[in-house]
Amino acid sequence: MKLTVYFLVATILAPCVSLAEDAALQKEAGDLFAQAATRQGLRSPGDKPYILRIRFHADHIVPKPIDGQYEEIWISPDQWRRQFVLSGFKQVEIGTADSKWVSRNLDFRPQPAYLLAVALDAFIEPKRSLEEKFTSIRRKKNKGSELRCVELETDSTRSKREFCFDDSGLLVSEEYVKQRFEYADFGKFGEKSFPRSIRIYEDDRKVLELSAEDPTAPAEPRPEVFQPDGSARQFAPCERWPAIPTKKVPPQYPREARDAHQQGTVTVYAVVAGDGRVGKTKVIESAGPALDQASLDAVGQWVYAPVSCGTHPLDTEIEVRVNYALSRD
């Protein structure tokens, strides 16, 4: 009888211990994100206006290494301007909390502009999507410092992300699939912290290096600075990061590409409607005509969750990387 009672009690208590551990994990991870958002959230309502200037160097994701500049003037969530310039490309965004108006001299957004925007958003507002759950926290040594690294996972796709925070609670890295953002050399603007150095890696290759000046208080801007021109297109004010489709049609490896032993990565620029359906697509990194077309055919059928920012759904822009590799049988 004692054995039976003991067994029943153990059976009942075991799930309780698991639930308690999970609750502690969710709280600790949630506290890390909340602390980082408070310390890093330059764009929060009520924060001081600032002007931010960044120089950057891009490699591997462009035909040849190139340098560029970024400038952001932020007055409030309802009044801001961002400008991105590199050889052959200029983009201006005029934004509010509900939308942004984008004018550029190309019909797509080059990879350096996309990655820079994602890296800044990921630091200034570290957050998880509604589909993601905290699954673990582990400690990691990095250059003599101890980091706390939080792993998140999306139930539907099993996609994982990792955020690592230093002992002061600042975000120092984020990793998703084969992309990694690293933040270092933190300066201060009022009570907020900002990295002077940001490095972005794809497949362990450094593709973008950013050098930021400390944010400063802007001079009184002229009203026309925040007026979009007639060519501007309206988009949602947020980036889709990570861009995880709710419906994903697997790309088909073309027979002619297999027979020719063609492999590589195709990067597709895509415009996603507010309801999550993919509209315009364009190859911006090619792996050959057959693999390019297979990627366009597949990505054009993907569906994403509705956009989560603003008061009504608007288009967003994303990049999708499709990898093709032959098995070694």
GROMACS .gro file of C-alpha atoms in nm, residues 108-272:
model
  165
  108PHE     CA    1   1.378   4.704  -5.426
  109ARG     CA    2   1.570   4.741  -5.101
  110PRO     CA    3   1.936   4.623  -5.121
  111GLN     CA    4   2.060   4.377  -4.860
  112PRO     CA    5   2.277   4.627  -4.664
  113ALA     CA    6   1.972   4.851  -4.608
  114TYR     CA    7   1.758   4.556  -4.495
  115LEU     CA    8   2.017   4.416  -4.254
  116LEU     CA    9   2.099   4.756  -4.104
  117ALA     CA   10   1.729   4.825  -4.036
  118VAL     CA   11   1.679   4.481  -3.879
  119ALA     CA   12   1.993   4.512  -3.664
  120LEU     CA   13   1.885   4.850  -3.525
  121ASP     CA   14   1.528   4.736  -3.456
  122ALA     CA   15   1.650   4.415  -3.291
  123PHE     CA   16   1.863   4.613  -3.046
  124ILE     CA   17   1.635   4.910  -2.977
  125GLU     CA   18   1.332   4.687  -2.922
  126PRO     CA   19   1.432   4.325  -2.846
  127LYS     CA   20   1.112   4.124  -2.848
  128ARG     CA   21   0.958   3.790  -2.933
  129SER     CA   22   0.665   3.721  -3.162
  130LEU     CA   23   0.336   3.581  -3.033
  131GLU     CA   24   0.429   3.241  -3.179
  132GLU     CA   25   0.761   3.217  -2.994
  133LYS     CA   26   0.817   3.065  -2.651
  134PHE     CA   27   1.122   3.081  -2.424
  135THR     CA   28   1.266   2.729  -2.414
  136SER     CA   29   1.596   2.760  -2.225
  137ILE     CA   30   1.846   2.992  -2.055
  138ARG     CA   31   2.212   2.901  -2.046
  139ARG     CA   32   2.531   3.075  -1.942
  140LYS     CA   33   2.808   3.125  -2.195
  141LYS     CA   34   3.162   3.258  -2.164
  142ASN     CA   35   3.260   3.524  -2.417
  143LYS     CA   36   3.593   3.710  -2.405
  144GLY     CA   37   3.616   3.675  -2.029
  145SER     CA   38   3.256   3.779  -1.965
  146GLU     CA   39   2.963   3.559  -1.872
  147LEU     CA   40   2.653   3.594  -2.086
  148ARG     CA   41   2.299   3.476  -2.024
  149CYS     CA   42   2.162   3.334  -2.349
  150VAL     CA   43   1.790   3.284  -2.402
  151GLU     CA   44   1.661   3.045  -2.667
  152LEU     CA   45   1.319   3.091  -2.827
  153GLU     CA   46   1.132   2.848  -3.046
  154THR     CA   47   0.827   2.875  -3.271
  155ASP     CA   48   0.595   2.578  -3.217
  156SER     CA   49   0.459   2.557  -3.571
  157THR     CA   50   0.794   2.563  -3.755
  158ARG     CA   51   1.043   2.465  -3.480
  159SER     CA   52   1.245   2.771  -3.582
  160LYS     CA   53   1.487   2.889  -3.311
  161ARG     CA   54   1.645   3.219  -3.212
  162GLU     CA   55   1.902   3.300  -2.945
  163PHE     CA   56   1.951   3.630  -2.758
  164CYS     CA   57   2.256   3.679  -2.535
  165PHE     CA   58   2.277   3.949  -2.264
  166ASP     CA   59   2.583   4.070  -2.072
  167ASP     CA   60   2.604   4.097  -1.692
  168SER     CA   61   2.458   4.449  -1.704
  169GLY     CA   62   2.153   4.325  -1.897
  170LEU     CA   63   2.240   4.470  -2.239
  171LEU     CA   64   2.183   4.268  -2.555
  172VAL     CA   65   2.519   4.168  -2.708
  173SER     CA   66   2.408   3.920  -2.977
  174GLU     CA   67   2.111   3.773  -3.158
  175GLU     CA   68   2.126   3.467  -3.382
  176TYR     CA   69   1.862   3.326  -3.616
  177VAL     CA   70   1.926   3.044  -3.864
  178LYS     CA   71   2.262   3.146  -4.017
  179GLN     CA   72   2.250   3.518  -3.942
  180ARG     CA   73   2.408   3.677  -3.633
  181PHE     CA   74   2.408   4.034  -3.499
  182GLU     CA   75   2.678   4.137  -3.251
  183TYR     CA   76   2.665   4.460  -3.044
  184ALA     CA   77   2.960   4.615  -2.856
  185ASP     CA   78   3.128   4.932  -2.725
  186PHE     CA   79   2.819   5.080  -2.562
  187GLY     CA   80   2.772   5.455  -2.518
  188LYS     CA   81   2.499   5.650  -2.339
  189PHE     CA   82   2.229   5.892  -2.445
  190GLY     CA   83   2.053   6.008  -2.132
  191GLU     CA   84   1.950   5.692  -1.950
  192LYS     CA   85   1.963   5.477  -2.264
  193SER     CA   86   2.253   5.269  -2.399
  194PHE     CA   87   2.350   5.227  -2.765
  195PRO     CA   88   2.627   5.023  -2.934
  196ARG     CA   89   2.894   5.213  -3.122
  197SER     CA   90   2.988   4.886  -3.298
  198ILE     CA   91   2.750   4.646  -3.474
  199ARG     CA   92   2.868   4.349  -3.678
  200ILE     CA   93   2.644   4.127  -3.890
  201TYR     CA   94   2.738   3.777  -4.003
  202GLU     CA   95   2.585   3.535  -4.253
  203ASP     CA   96   2.715   3.179  -4.262
  204ASP     CA   97   2.992   3.298  -4.025
  205ARG     CA   98   3.110   3.557  -4.281
  206LYS     CA   99   3.107   3.921  -4.174
  207VAL     CA  100   2.885   4.095  -4.429
  208LEU     CA  101   2.815   4.432  -4.264
  209GLU     CA  102   3.013   4.636  -4.011
  210LEU     CA  103   2.857   4.946  -3.857
  211SER     CA  104   3.033   5.225  -3.670
  212ALA     CA  105   2.791   5.456  -3.488
  213GLU     CA  106   2.842   5.797  -3.333
  214ASP     CA  107   2.679   5.850  -2.995
  215PRO     CA  108   2.321   5.978  -3.043
  216THR     CA  109   2.289   6.352  -2.982
  217ALA     CA  110   2.004   6.597  -2.936
  218PRO     CA  111   1.902   6.732  -3.281
  219ALA     CA  112   1.869   7.095  -3.374
  220GLU     CA  113   1.513   7.211  -3.438
  221PRO     CA  114   1.437   7.042  -3.774
  222ARG     CA  115   1.258   7.222  -4.055
  223PRO     CA  116   0.898   7.098  -4.106
  224GLU     CA  117   0.970   7.000  -4.467
  225VAL     CA  118   1.225   6.744  -4.346
  226PHE     CA  119   0.931   6.525  -4.243
  227GLN     CA  120   0.731   6.562  -4.566
  228PRO     CA  121   0.747   6.259  -4.804
  229ASP     CA  122   0.788   6.332  -5.172
  230GLY     CA  123   0.537   6.240  -5.438
  231SER     CA  124   0.714   5.916  -5.531
  232ALA     CA  125   0.700   5.769  -5.178
  233ARG     CA  126   0.523   5.439  -5.114
  234GLN     CA  127   0.343   5.358  -4.791
  235PHE     CA  128   0.459   5.061  -4.580
  236ALA     CA  129   0.404   4.933  -4.227
  237PRO     CA  130   0.645   5.103  -3.982
  238CYS     CA  131   0.792   4.776  -3.846
  239GLU     CA  132   1.025   4.512  -3.989
  240ARG     CA  133   0.926   4.145  -4.008
  241TRP     CA  134   1.203   3.985  -3.805
  242PRO     CA  135   1.230   3.697  -3.796
  243ALA     CA  136   1.026   3.641  -4.111
  244ILE     CA  137   0.868   3.301  -4.042
  245PRO     CA  138   0.594   3.194  -4.287
  246THR     CA  139   0.278   3.029  -4.159
  247LYS     CA  140   0.246   2.852  -4.495
  248LYS     CA  141   0.566   2.744  -4.666
  249VAL     CA  142   0.580   2.567  -5.002
  250PRO     CA  143   0.917   2.387  -5.026
  251PRO     CA  144   1.126   2.492  -5.329
  252GLN     CA  145   1.173   2.216  -5.585
  253TYR     CA  146   1.535   2.140  -5.675
  254PRO     CA  147   1.529   2.163  -6.059
  255ARG     CA  148   1.640   1.848  -6.237
  256GLU     CA  149   1.871   2.039  -6.469
  257ALA     CA  150   2.040   2.203  -6.171
  258ARG     CA  151   2.087   1.866  -5.999
  259ASP     CA  152   2.232   1.712  -6.315
  260ALA     CA  153   2.474   2.007  -6.346
  261HIS     CA  154   2.564   1.979  -5.972
  262GLN     CA  155   2.454   2.337  -5.915
  263GLN     CA  156   2.437   2.447  -5.549
  264GLY     CA  157   2.419   2.778  -5.367
  265THR     CA  158   2.199   3.032  -5.195
  266VAL     CA  159   1.932   3.243  -5.361
  267THR     CA  160   1.826   3.562  -5.180
  268VAL     CA  161   1.480   3.684  -5.270
  269TYR     CA  162   1.342   4.031  -5.200
  270ALA     CA  163   0.968   4.015  -5.138
  271VAL     CA  164   0.685   4.255  -5.061
  272VAL     CA  165   0.437   4.103  -4.817
   0.00000   0.00000   0.00000
